[in-house]
mmCIF file of C-alpha atoms in Angstrom:
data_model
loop_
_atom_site.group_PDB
_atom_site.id
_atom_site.type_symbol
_atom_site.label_atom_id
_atom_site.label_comp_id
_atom_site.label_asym_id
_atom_site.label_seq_id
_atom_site.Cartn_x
_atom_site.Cartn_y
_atom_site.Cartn_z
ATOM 1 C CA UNK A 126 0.000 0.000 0.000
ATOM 2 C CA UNK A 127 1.409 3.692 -0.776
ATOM 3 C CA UNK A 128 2.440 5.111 2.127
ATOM 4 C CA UNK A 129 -0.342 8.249 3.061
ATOM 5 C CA UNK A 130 1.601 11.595 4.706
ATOM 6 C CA UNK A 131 -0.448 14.531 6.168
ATOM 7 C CA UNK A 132 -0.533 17.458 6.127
ATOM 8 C CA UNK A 133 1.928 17.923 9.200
ATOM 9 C CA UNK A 134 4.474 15.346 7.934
ATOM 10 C CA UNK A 135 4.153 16.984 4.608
ATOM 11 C CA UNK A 136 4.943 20.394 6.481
ATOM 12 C CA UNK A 137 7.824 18.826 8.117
ATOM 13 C CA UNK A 138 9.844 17.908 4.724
ATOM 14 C CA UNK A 139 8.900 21.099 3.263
ATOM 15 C CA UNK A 140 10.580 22.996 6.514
ATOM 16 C CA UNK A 141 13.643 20.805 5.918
ATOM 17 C CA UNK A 142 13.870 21.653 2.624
ATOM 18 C CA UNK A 143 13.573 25.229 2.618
ATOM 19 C CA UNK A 144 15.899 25.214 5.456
ATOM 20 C CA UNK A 145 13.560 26.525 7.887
ATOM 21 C CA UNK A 146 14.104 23.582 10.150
ATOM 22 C CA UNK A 147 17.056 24.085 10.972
ATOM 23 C CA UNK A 148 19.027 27.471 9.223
ATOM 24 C CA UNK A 149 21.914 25.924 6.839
ATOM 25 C CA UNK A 150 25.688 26.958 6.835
ATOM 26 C CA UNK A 151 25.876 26.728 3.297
ATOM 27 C CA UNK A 152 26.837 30.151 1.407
ATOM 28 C CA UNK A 153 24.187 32.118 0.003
ATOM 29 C CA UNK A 154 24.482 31.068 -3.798
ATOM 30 C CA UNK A 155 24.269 27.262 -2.883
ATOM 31 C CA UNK A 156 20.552 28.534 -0.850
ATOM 32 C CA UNK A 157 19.194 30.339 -3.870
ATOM 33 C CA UNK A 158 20.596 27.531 -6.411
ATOM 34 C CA UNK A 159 19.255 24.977 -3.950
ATOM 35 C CA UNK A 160 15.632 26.931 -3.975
ATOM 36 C CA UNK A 161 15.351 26.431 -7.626
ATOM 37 C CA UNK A 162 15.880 30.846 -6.891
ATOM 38 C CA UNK A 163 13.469 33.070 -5.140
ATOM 39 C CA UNK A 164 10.776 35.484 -5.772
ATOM 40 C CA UNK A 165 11.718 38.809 -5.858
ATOM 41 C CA UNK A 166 9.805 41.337 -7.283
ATOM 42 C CA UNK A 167 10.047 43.293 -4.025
ATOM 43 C CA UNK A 168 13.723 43.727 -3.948
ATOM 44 C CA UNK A 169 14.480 43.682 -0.395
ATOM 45 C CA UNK A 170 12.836 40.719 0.432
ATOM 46 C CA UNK A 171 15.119 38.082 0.016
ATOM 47 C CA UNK A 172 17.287 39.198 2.215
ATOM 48 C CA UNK A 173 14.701 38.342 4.901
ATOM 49 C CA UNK A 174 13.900 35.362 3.255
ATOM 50 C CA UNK A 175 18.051 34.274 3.406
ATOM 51 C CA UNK A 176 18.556 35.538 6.891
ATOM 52 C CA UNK A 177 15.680 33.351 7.960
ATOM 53 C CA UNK A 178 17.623 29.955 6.082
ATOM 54 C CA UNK A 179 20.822 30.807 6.545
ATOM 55 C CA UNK A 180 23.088 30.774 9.820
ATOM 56 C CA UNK A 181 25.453 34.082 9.759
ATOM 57 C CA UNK A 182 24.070 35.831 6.563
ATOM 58 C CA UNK A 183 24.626 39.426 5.614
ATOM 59 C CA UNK A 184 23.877 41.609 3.555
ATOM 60 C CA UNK A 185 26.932 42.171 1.748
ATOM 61 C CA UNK A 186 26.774 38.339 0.805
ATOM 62 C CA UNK A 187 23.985 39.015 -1.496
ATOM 63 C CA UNK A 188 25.108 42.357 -2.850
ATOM 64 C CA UNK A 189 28.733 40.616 -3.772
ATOM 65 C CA UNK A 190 26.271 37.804 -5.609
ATOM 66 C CA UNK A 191 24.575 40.416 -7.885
ATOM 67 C CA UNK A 192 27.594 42.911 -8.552
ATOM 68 C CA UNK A 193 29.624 39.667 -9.327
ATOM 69 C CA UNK A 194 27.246 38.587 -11.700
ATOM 70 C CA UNK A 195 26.979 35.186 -10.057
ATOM 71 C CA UNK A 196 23.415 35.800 -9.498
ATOM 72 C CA UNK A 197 20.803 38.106 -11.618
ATOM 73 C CA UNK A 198 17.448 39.425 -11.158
ATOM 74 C CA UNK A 199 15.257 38.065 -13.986
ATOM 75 C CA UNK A 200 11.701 37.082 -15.278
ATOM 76 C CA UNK A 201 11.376 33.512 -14.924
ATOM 77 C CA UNK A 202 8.649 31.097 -12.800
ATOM 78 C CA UNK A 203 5.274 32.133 -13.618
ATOM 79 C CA UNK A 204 6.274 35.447 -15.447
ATOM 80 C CA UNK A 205 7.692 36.577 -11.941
ATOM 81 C CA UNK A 206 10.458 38.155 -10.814
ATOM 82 C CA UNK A 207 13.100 36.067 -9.559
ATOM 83 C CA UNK A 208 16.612 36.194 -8.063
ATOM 84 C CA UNK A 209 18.523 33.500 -9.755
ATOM 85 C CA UNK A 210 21.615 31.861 -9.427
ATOM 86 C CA UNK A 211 23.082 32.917 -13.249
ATOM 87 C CA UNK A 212 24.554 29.331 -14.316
ATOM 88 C CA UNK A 213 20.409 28.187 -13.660
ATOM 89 C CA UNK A 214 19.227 31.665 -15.399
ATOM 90 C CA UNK A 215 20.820 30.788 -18.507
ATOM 91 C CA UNK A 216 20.309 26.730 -18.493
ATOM 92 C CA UNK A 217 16.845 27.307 -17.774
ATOM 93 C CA UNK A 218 15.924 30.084 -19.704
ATOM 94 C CA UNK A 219 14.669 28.793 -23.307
ATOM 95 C CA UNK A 220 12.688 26.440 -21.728
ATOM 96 C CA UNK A 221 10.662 29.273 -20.554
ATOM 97 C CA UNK A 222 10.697 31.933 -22.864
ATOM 98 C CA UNK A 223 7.126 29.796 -24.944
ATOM 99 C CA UNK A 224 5.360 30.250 -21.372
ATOM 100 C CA UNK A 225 6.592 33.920 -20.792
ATOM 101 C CA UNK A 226 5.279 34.815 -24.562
ATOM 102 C CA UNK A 227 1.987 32.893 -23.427
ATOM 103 C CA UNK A 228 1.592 34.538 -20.577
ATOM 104 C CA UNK A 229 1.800 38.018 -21.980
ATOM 105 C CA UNK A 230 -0.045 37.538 -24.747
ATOM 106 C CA UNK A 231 -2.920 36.021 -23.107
ATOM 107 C CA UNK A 232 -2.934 38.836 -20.647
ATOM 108 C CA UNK A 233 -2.679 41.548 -23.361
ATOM 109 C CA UNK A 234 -4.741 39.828 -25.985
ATOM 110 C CA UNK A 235 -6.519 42.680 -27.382
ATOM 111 C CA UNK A 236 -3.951 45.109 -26.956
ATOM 112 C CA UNK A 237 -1.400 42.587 -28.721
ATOM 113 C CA UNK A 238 -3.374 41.796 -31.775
ATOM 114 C CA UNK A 239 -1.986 41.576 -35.296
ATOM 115 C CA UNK A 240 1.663 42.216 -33.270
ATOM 116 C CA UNK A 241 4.567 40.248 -35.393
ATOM 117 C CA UNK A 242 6.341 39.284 -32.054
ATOM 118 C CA UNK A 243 10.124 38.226 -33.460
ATOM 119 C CA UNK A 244 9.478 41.398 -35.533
ATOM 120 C CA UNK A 245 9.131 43.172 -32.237
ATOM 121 C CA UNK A 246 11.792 40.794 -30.596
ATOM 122 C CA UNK A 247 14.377 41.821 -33.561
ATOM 123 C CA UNK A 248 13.457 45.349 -32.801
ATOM 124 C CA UNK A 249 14.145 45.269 -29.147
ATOM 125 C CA UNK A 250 17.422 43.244 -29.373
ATOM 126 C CA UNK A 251 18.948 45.891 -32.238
ATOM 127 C CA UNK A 252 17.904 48.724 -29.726
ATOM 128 C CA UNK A 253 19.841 46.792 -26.815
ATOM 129 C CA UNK A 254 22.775 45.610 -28.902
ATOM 130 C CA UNK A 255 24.816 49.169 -27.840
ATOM 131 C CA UNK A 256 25.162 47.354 -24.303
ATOM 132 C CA UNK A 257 23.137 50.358 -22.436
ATOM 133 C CA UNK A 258 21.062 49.801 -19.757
ATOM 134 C CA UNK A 259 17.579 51.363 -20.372
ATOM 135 C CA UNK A 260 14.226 51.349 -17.959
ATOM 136 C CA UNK A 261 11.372 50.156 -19.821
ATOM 137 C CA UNK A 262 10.502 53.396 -21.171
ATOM 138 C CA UNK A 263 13.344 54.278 -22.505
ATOM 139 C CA UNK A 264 13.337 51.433 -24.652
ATOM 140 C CA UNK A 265 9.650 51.742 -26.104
ATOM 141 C CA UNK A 266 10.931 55.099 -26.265
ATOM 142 C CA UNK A 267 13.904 53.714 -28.713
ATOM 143 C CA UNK A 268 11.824 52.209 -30.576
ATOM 144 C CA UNK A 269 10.258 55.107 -32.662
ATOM 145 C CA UNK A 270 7.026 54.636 -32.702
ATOM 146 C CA UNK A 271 7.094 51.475 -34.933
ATOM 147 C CA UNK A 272 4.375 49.976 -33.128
ATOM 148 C CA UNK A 273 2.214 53.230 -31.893
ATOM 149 C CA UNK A 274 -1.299 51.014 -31.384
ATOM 150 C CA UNK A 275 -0.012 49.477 -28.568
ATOM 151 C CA UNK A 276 -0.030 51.410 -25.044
ATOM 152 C CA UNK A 277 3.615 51.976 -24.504
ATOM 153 C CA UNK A 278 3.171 50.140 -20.958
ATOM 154 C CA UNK A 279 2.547 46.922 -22.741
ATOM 155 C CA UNK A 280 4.971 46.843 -25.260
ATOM 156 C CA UNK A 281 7.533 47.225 -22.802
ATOM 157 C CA UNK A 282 6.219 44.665 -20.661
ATOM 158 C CA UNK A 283 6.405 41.810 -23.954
ATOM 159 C CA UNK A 284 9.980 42.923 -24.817
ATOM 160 C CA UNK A 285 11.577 42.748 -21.086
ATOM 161 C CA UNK A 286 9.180 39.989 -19.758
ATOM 162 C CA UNK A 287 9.166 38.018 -22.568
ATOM 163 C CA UNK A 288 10.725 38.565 -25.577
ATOM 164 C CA UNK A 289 14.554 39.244 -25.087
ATOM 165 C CA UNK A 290 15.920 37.680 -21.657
ATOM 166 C CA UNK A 291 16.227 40.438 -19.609
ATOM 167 C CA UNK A 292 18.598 41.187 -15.909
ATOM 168 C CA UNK A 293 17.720 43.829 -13.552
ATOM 169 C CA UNK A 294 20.451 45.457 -13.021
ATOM 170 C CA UNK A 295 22.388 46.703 -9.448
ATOM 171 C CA UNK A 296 21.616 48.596 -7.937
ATOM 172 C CA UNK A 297 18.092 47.274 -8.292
ATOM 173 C CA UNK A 298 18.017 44.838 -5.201
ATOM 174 C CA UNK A 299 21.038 45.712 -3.111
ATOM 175 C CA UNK A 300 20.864 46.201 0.285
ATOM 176 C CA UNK A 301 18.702 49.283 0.780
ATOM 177 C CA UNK A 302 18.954 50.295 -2.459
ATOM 178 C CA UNK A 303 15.690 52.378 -3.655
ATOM 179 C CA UNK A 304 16.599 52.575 -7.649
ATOM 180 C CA UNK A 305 14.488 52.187 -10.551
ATOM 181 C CA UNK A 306 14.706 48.948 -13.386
ATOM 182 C CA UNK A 307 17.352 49.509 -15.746
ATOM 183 C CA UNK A 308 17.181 46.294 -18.105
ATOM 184 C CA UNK A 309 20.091 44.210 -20.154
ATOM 185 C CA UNK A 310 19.960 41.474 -21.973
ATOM 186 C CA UNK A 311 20.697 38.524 -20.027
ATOM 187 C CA UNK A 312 23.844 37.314 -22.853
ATOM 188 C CA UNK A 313 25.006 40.943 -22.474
ATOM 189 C CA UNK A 314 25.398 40.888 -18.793
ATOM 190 C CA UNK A 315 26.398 37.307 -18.549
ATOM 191 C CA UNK A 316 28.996 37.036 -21.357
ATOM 192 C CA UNK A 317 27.474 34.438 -23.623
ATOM 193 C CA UNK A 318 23.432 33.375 -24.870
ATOM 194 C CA UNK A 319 21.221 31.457 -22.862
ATOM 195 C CA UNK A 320 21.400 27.257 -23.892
ATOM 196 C CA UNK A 321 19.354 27.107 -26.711
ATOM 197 C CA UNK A 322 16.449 24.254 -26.709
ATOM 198 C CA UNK A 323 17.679 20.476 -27.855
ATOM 199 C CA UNK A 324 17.118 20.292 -31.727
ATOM 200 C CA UNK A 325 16.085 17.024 -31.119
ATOM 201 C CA UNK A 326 13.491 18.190 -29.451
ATOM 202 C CA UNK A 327 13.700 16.276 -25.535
ATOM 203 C CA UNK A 328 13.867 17.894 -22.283
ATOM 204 C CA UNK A 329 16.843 17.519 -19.875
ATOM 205 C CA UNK A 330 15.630 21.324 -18.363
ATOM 206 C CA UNK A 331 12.121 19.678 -17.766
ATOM 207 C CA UNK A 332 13.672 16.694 -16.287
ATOM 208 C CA UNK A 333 16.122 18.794 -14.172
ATOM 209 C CA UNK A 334 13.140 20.724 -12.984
ATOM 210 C CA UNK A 335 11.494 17.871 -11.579
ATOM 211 C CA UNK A 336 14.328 16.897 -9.628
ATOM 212 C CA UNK A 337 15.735 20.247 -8.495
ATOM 213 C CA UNK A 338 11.882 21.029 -7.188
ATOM 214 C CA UNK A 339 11.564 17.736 -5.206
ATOM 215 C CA UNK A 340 14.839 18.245 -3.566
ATOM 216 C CA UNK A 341 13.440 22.039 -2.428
ATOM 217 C CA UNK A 342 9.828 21.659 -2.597
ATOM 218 C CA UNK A 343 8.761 17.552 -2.067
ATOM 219 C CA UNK A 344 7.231 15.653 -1.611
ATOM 220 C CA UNK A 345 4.552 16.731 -4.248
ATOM 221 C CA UNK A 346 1.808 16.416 -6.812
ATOM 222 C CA UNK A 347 2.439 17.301 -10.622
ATOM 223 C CA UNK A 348 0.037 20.036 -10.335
ATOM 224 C CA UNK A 349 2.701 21.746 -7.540
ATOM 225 C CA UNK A 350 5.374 21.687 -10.149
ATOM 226 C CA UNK A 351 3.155 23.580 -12.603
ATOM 227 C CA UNK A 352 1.865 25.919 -10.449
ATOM 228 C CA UNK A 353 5.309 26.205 -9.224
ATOM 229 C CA UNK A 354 7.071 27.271 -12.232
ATOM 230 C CA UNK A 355 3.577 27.805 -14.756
ATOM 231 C CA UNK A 356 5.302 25.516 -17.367
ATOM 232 C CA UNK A 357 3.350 23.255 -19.978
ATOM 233 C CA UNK A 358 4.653 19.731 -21.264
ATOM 234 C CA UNK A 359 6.115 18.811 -17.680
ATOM 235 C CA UNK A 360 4.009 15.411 -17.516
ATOM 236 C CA UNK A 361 6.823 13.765 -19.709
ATOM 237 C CA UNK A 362 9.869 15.126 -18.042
ATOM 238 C CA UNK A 363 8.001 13.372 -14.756
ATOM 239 C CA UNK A 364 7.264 10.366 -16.547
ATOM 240 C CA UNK A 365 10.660 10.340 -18.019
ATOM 241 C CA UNK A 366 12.444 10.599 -14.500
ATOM 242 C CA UNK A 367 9.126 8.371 -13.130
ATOM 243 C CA UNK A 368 11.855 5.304 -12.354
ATOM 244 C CA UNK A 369 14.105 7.414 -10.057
ATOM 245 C CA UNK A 370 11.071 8.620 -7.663
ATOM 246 C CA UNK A 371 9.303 7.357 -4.799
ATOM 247 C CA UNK A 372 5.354 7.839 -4.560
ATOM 248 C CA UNK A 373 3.055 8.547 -1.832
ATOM 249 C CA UNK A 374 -0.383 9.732 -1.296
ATOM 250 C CA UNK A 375 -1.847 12.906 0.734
ATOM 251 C CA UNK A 376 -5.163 12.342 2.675
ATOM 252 C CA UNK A 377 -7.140 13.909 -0.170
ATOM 253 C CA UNK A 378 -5.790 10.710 -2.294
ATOM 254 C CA UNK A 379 -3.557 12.430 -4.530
ATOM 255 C CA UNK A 380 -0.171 11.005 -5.678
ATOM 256 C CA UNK A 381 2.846 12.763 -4.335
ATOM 257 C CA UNK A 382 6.493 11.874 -6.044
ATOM 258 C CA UNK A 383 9.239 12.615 -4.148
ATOM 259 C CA UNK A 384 13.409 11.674 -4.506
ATOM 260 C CA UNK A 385 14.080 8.370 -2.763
ATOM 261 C CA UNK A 386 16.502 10.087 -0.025
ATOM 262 C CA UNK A 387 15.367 13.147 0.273
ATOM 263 C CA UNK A 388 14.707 14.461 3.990
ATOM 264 C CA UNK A 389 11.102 13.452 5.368
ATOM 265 C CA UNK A 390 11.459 14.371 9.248
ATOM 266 C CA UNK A 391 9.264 12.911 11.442
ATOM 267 C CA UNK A 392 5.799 14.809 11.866
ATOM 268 C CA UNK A 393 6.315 15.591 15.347
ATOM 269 C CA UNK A 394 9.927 17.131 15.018
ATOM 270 C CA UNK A 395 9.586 20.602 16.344
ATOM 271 C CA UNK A 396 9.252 23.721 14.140
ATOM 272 C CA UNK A 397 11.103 26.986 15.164
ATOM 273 C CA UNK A 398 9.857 30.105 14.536
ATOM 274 C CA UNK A 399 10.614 31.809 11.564
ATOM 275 C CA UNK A 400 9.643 35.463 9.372
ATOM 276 C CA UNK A 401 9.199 35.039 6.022
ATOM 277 C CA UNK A 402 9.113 37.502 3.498
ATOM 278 C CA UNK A 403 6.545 38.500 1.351
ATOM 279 C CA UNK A 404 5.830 36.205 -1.622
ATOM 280 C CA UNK A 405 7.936 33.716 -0.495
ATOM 281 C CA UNK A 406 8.256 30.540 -2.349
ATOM 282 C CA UNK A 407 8.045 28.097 0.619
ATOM 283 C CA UNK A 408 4.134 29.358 0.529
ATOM 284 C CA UNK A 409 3.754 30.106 -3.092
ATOM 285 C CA UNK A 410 5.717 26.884 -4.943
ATOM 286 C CA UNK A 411 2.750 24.956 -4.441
ATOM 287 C CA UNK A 412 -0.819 24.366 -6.087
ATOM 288 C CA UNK A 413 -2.034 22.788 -2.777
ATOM 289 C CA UNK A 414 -0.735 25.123 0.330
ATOM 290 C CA UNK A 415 -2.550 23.858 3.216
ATOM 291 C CA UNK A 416 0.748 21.909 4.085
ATOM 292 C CA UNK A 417 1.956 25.774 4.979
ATOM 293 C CA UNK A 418 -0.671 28.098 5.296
ATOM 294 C CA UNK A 419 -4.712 27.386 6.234
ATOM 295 C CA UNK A 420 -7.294 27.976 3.278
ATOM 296 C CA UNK A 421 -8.963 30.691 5.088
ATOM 297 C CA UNK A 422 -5.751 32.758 4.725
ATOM 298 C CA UNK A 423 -4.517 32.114 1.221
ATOM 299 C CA UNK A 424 -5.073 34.797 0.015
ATOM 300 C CA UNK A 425 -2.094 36.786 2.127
ATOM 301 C CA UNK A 426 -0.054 34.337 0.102
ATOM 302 C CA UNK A 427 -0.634 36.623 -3.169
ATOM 303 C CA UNK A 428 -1.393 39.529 -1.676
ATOM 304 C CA UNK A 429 2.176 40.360 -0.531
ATOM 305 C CA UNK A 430 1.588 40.015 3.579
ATOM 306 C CA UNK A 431 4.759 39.217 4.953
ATOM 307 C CA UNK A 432 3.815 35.846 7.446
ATOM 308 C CA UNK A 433 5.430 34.294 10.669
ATOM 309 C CA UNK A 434 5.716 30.472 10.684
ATOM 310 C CA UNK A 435 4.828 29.103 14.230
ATOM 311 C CA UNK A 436 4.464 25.585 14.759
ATOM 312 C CA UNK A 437 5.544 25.567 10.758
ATOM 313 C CA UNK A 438 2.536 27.211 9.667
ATOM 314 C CA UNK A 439 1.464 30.931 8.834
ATOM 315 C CA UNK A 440 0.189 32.245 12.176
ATOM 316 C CA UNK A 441 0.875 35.823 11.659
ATOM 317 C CA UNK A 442 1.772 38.538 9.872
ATOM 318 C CA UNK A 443 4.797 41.028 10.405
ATOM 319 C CA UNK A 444 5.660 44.671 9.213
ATOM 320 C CA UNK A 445 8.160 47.016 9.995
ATOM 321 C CA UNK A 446 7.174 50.440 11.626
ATOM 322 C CA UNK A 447 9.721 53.325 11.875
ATOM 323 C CA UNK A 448 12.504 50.668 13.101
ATOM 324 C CA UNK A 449 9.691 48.625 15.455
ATOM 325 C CA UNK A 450 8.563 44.913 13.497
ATOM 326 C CA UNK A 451 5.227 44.485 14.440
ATOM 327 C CA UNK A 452 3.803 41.275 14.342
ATOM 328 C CA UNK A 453 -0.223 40.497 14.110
ATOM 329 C CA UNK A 454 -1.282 37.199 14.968
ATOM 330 C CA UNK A 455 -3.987 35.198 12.981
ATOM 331 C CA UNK A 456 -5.071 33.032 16.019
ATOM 332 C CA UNK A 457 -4.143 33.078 19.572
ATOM 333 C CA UNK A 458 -0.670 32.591 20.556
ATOM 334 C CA UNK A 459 0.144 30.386 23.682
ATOM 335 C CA UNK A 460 2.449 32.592 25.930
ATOM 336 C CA UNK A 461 5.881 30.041 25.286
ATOM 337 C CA UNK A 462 4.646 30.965 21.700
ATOM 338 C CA UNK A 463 4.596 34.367 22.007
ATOM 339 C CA UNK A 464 8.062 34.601 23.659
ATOM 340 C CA UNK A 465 9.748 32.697 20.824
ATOM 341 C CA UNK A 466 7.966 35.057 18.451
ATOM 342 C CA UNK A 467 9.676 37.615 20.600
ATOM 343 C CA UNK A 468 13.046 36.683 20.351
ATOM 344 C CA UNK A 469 12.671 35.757 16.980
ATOM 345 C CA UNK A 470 11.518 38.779 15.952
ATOM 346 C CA UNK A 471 13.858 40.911 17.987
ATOM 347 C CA UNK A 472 16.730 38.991 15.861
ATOM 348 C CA UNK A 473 15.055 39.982 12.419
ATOM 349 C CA UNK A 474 14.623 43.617 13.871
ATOM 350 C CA UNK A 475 18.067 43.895 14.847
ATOM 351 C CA UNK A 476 18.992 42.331 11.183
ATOM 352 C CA UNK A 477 16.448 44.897 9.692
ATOM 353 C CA UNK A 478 18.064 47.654 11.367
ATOM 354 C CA UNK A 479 21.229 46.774 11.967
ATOM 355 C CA UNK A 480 21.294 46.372 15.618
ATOM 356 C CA UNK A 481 23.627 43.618 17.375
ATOM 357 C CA UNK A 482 23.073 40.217 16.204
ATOM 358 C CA UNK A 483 25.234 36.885 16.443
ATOM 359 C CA UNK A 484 27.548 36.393 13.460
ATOM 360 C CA UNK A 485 27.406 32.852 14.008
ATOM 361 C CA UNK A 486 23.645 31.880 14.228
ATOM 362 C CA UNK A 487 21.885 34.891 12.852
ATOM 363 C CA UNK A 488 19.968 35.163 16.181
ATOM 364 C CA UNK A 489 19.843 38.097 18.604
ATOM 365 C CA UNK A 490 22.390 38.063 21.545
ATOM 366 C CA UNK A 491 21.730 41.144 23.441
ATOM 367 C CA UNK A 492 18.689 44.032 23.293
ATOM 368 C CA UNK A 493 18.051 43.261 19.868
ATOM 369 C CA UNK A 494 15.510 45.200 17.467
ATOM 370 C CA UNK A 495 12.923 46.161 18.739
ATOM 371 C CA UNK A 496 8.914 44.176 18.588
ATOM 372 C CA UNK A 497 5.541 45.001 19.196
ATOM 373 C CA UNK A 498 3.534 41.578 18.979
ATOM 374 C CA UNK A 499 -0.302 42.052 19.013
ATOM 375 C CA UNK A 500 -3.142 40.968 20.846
ATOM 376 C CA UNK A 501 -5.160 38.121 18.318
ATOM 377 C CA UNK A 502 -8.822 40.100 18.008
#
């Protein structure tokens, strides 16, 4: 018989694999490569969402990442985005431009009609080729009125979310940095083209995908995957890897595949409080998110409310208020709860604000920042 895991054993491996179990020592590029990348349309975010994985992270470890060009800022997963490590930006890349395309088009429809899209591609990429960065503007603006039925807005949108792989440039999402989108071409800023598709027309991305997404984001159905990265054909990169996977079921019945070895803690392994930042994957990389957050408060997963895990699962929500984080809870809090969401939050605080905090664990060791956790009702 298939082995049936609930919803708090399912929590459990998806803690362990985000690193939210226990915070990893591994440096940040091996988190975000490990992540499959993260959301990150608000820049400053994943610098929470890092400090809450990662044991002695700082700033400056990210901002080295992006000025090195070892990691990039790019449209990818769902048309969102994300802050990627660059080797996965450009193996990954072709096999999403056909959903990127989709996606705008579908969204624009009426706007987009009649449009010769590699025309406009062609257009885009001779505008780019002097190696300037340009905001989105500015390059409709280049353009010269070529296309004048579309609103400008949108014809930016298809060239730098879709048509021509495009990096957000630094300063965009450095360390406190408040600066506007300047765009490049991902080959420009990378040194070399994005791998092309397989002429022969099979799917080692797909395949890698499957993989890479169990090992951050298992055990899990098929529809997780595709919600996870909005990607079409994916059934026969699963059935293609189908021999190297282990199945089990949820209690709603459906079939979870998961890598043979991967970590699967036991159910009643305690959960440590931890801040996550808004959109976070750990929430959003999933069709099915009651493993994470109840039903009755999904919609804070897309709405950008950043959300406090206790006992593993969204209890809260947490802002930042001229240098205070306040928390609001979404149900009672026991009072051993609301101590650790104390300290925990006094750690972030002092993080956020650069009060003292332990270079070794990431965790407050004196004062900290400073909290103000609510009342629930």
């Amino acid at each position: 018989m298939t082995t049936v895991l609930d919803t708090r054993a399912l929590n459990r491996a998806t803690l362990a694999r985000q690193f939210l179990l226990d915070r990893t020592t591994a440096p940040a590029l091996d988190v975000i490569t490990h992540l499959c990348g993260m959301q990150a349309q608000e820049p400053q975010e994943p610098f929470t969402g890092l400090w809450s994985r990662t044991r002695a992270f700082r700033p400056a470890h990210l901002d080295t990442l992006l000025t090195r060009r070892t990691a990039v800022r790019t449209h990818l997963m769902r048309r969102t985005v994300h802050l990627m490590a660059a080797a996965d930006a450009l193996a990954w890349r072709a096999r999403h431009d056909s959903m990127l395309r989709q996606r705008v088009v579908t969204t624009y429809r009426a706007e987009l009609a009649g449009l010769d899209l590699e025309e406009v591609a062609a257009a885009g990429r001779a505008v780019l080729a002097d190696g300037r960065p340009r905001t989105m503007a500015e390059l409709v603006q280049a353009l010269d009125g070529r296309w004048p039925g579309p609103p400008r807005r949108v014809l930016g949108e298809l060239l730098v979310a879709a048509l021509v792989p495009m990096v957000q440039l630094p300063p965009r999402g450095l360390w406190r940095a408040k600066a506007g989108v300047r765009n490049l071409p991902l080959a420009t800023w990378l040194g070399r083209e994005p791998d092309p598709l397989p002429a022969d027309g099979s799917d080692p991305v797909g395949r890698t995908l499957v993989r890479r997404y169990l090992a951050a984001y298992g055990p899990a159905a098929s529809a997780d995957l595709r919600a996870w990265c909005g990607l079409t054909g994916l059934p026969a990169a699963v059935k293609a890897v189908r021999d190297e996977l282990v199945a089990f079921r949820d209690e709603r019945g459906r079939e979870l595949l998961d890598l043979p070895d991967a970590p699967r803690p036991d159910p009643d392994t305690p959960a440590p409080v931890r801040f996550l930042p808004a959109f976070d994957n750990a929430i959003l990389g999933y069709h099915d998110r009651t493993r994470v957050i109840d039903d009755a408060h999904r919609g804070l997963s897309v709405a950008g409310e950043r959300v406090v895990l206790v006992d593993g699962r969204v209890s809260a929500t947490w802002s930042m208020d001229h240098g205070t984080l306040v928390v609001t809870p979404l149900r009672t809090l026991s009072p051993a709860e609301r101590a650790d969401v104390t300290e925990e939050g006094r750690a972030l605080a002092a993080f956020l604000t650069d009060d003292d905090t332990d270079t070794d664990t990431g965790t407050g060791t004196g004062t900290g920042g400073r909290v103000r956790l609510e009342r629930h009702g």
